[in-house]
mmCIF file of C-alpha atoms in Angstrom:
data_model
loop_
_atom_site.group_PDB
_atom_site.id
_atom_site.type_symbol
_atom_site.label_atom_id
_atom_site.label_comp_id
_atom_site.label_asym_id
_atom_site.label_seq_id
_atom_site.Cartn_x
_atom_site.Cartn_y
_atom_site.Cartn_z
ATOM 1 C CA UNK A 1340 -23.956 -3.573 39.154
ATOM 2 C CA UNK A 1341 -23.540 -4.924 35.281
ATOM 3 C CA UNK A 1342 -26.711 -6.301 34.037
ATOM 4 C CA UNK A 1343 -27.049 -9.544 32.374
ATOM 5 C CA UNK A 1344 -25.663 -9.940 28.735
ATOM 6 C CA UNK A 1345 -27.859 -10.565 26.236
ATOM 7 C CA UNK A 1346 -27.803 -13.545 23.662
ATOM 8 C CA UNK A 1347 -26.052 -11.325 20.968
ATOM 9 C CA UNK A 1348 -23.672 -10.168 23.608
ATOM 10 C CA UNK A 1349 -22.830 -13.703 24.400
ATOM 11 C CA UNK A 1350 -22.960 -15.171 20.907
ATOM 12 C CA UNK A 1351 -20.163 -12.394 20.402
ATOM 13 C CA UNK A 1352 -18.679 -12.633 22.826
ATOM 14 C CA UNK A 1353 -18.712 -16.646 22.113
ATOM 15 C CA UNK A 1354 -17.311 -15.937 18.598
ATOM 16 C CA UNK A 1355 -14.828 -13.955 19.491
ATOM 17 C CA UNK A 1356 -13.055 -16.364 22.299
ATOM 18 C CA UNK A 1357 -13.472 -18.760 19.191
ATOM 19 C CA UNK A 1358 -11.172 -16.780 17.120
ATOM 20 C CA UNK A 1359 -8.695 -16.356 19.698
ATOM 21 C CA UNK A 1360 -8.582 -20.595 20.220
ATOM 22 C CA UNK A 1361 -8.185 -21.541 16.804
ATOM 23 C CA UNK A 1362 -5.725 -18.457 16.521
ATOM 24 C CA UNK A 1363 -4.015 -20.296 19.947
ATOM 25 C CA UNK A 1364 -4.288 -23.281 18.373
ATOM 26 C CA UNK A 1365 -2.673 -22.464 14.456
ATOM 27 C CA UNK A 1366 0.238 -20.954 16.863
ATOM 28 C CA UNK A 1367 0.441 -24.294 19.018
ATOM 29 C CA UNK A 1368 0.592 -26.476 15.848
ATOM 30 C CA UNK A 1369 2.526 -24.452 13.636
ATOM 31 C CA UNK A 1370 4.263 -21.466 14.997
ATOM 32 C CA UNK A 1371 3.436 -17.651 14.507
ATOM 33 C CA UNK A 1372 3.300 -18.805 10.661
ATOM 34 C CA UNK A 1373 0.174 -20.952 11.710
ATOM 35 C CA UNK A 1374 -1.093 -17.791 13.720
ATOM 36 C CA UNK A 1375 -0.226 -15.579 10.848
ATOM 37 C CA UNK A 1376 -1.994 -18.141 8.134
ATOM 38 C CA UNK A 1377 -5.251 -18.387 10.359
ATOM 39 C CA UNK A 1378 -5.814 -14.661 10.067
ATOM 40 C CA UNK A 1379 -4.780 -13.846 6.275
ATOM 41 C CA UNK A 1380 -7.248 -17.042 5.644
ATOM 42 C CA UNK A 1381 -10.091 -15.181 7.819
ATOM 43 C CA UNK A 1382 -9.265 -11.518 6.182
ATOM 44 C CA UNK A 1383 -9.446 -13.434 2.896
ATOM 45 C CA UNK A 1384 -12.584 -14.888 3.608
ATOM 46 C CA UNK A 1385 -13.892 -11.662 4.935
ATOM 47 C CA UNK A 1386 -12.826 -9.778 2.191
ATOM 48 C CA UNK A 1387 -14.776 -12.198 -0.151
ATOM 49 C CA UNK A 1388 -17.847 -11.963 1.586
ATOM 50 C CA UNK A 1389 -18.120 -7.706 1.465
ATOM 51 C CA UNK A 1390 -17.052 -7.828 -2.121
ATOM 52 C CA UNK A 1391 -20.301 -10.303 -2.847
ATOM 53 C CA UNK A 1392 -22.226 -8.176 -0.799
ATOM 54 C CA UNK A 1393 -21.419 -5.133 -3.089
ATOM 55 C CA UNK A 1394 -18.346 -3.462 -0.659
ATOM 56 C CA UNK A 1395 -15.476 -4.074 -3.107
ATOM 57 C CA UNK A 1396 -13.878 -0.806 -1.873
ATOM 58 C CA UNK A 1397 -12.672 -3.538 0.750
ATOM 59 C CA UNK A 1398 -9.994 -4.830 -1.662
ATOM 60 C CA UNK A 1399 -8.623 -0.990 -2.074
ATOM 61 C CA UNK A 1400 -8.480 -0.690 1.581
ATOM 62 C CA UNK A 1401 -6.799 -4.386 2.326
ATOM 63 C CA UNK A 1402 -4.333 -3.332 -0.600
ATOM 64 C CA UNK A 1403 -3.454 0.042 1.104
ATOM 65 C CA UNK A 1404 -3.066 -1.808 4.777
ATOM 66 C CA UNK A 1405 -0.641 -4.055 2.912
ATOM 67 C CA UNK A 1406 1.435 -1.253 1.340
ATOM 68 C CA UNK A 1407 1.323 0.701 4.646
ATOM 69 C CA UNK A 1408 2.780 -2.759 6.324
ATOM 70 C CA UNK A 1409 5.470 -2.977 3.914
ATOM 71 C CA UNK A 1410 6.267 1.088 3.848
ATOM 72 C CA UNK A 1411 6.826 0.220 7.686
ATOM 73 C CA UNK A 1412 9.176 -3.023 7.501
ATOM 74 C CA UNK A 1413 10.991 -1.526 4.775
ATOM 75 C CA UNK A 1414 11.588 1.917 6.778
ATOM 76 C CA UNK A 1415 11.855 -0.527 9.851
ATOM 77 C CA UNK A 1416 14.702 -2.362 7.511
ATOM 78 C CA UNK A 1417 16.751 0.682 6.877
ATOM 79 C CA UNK A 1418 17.289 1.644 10.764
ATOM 80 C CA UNK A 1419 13.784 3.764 11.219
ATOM 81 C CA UNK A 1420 11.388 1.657 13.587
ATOM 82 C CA UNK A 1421 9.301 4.832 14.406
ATOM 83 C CA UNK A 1422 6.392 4.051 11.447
ATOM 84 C CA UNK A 1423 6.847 0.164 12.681
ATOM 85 C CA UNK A 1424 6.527 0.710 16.212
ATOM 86 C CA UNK A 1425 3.635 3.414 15.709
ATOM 87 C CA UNK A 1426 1.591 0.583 13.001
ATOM 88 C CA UNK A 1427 1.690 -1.906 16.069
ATOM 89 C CA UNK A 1428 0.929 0.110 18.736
ATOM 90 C CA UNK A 1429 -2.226 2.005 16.874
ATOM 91 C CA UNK A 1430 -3.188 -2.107 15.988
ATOM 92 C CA UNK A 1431 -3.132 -3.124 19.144
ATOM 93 C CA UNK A 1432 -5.494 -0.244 20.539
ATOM 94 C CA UNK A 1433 -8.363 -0.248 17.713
ATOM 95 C CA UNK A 1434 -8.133 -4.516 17.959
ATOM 96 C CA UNK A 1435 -8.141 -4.274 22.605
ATOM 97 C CA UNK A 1436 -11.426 -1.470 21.452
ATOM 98 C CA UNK A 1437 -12.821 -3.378 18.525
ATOM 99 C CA UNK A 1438 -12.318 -7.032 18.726
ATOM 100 C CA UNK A 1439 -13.464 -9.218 15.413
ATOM 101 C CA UNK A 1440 -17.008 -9.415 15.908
ATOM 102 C CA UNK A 1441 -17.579 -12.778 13.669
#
């Protein structure tokens, strides 16, 4: 039997179906590129936030994500999806694990 959740289990839980909507809803409105511009304008915001709280070592890893996405489209580009296919599939298991919390 599951026991109850508890309000910070629900106001996470809360949050997160929120990200997903207005993620749904960028998409319905204006494409992936909506989708796409509603979570570089959350990582932004994110990122922002852990620099002021003294974690700027966040910009050196967002920087390295980015190179490792273009490494991958570029290797993708020349005939090689391997590094691609690997990136999306390792993405989508730590995001199914570890949803954004807020």
């Amino acid at each position: 039997m599951n026991r109850p959740l508890s309000s910070a289990e629900r106001s996470a839980e809360r949050r997160r179906q929120w990200l997903m909507d207005e993620a749904d809803k960028a998409r319905e409105s204006r494409g992936e590129q909506g989708k796409m511009e509603f979570w570089l304008r959350l990582a932004r915001s994110r990122i922002a936030k852990d620099v002021k709280a003294g974690r700027g070592d966040v910009r050196d890893g967002f920087a390295l994500i980015c190179r490792l996405f273009i490494s991958a489209t570029d290797k993708r580009a020349e005939g090689d999806a391997r590094i691609w296919n690997d990136l999306l599939q390792y993405a989508e298991q730590v995001v199914a694990n570890h949803p954004p919390r807020h």
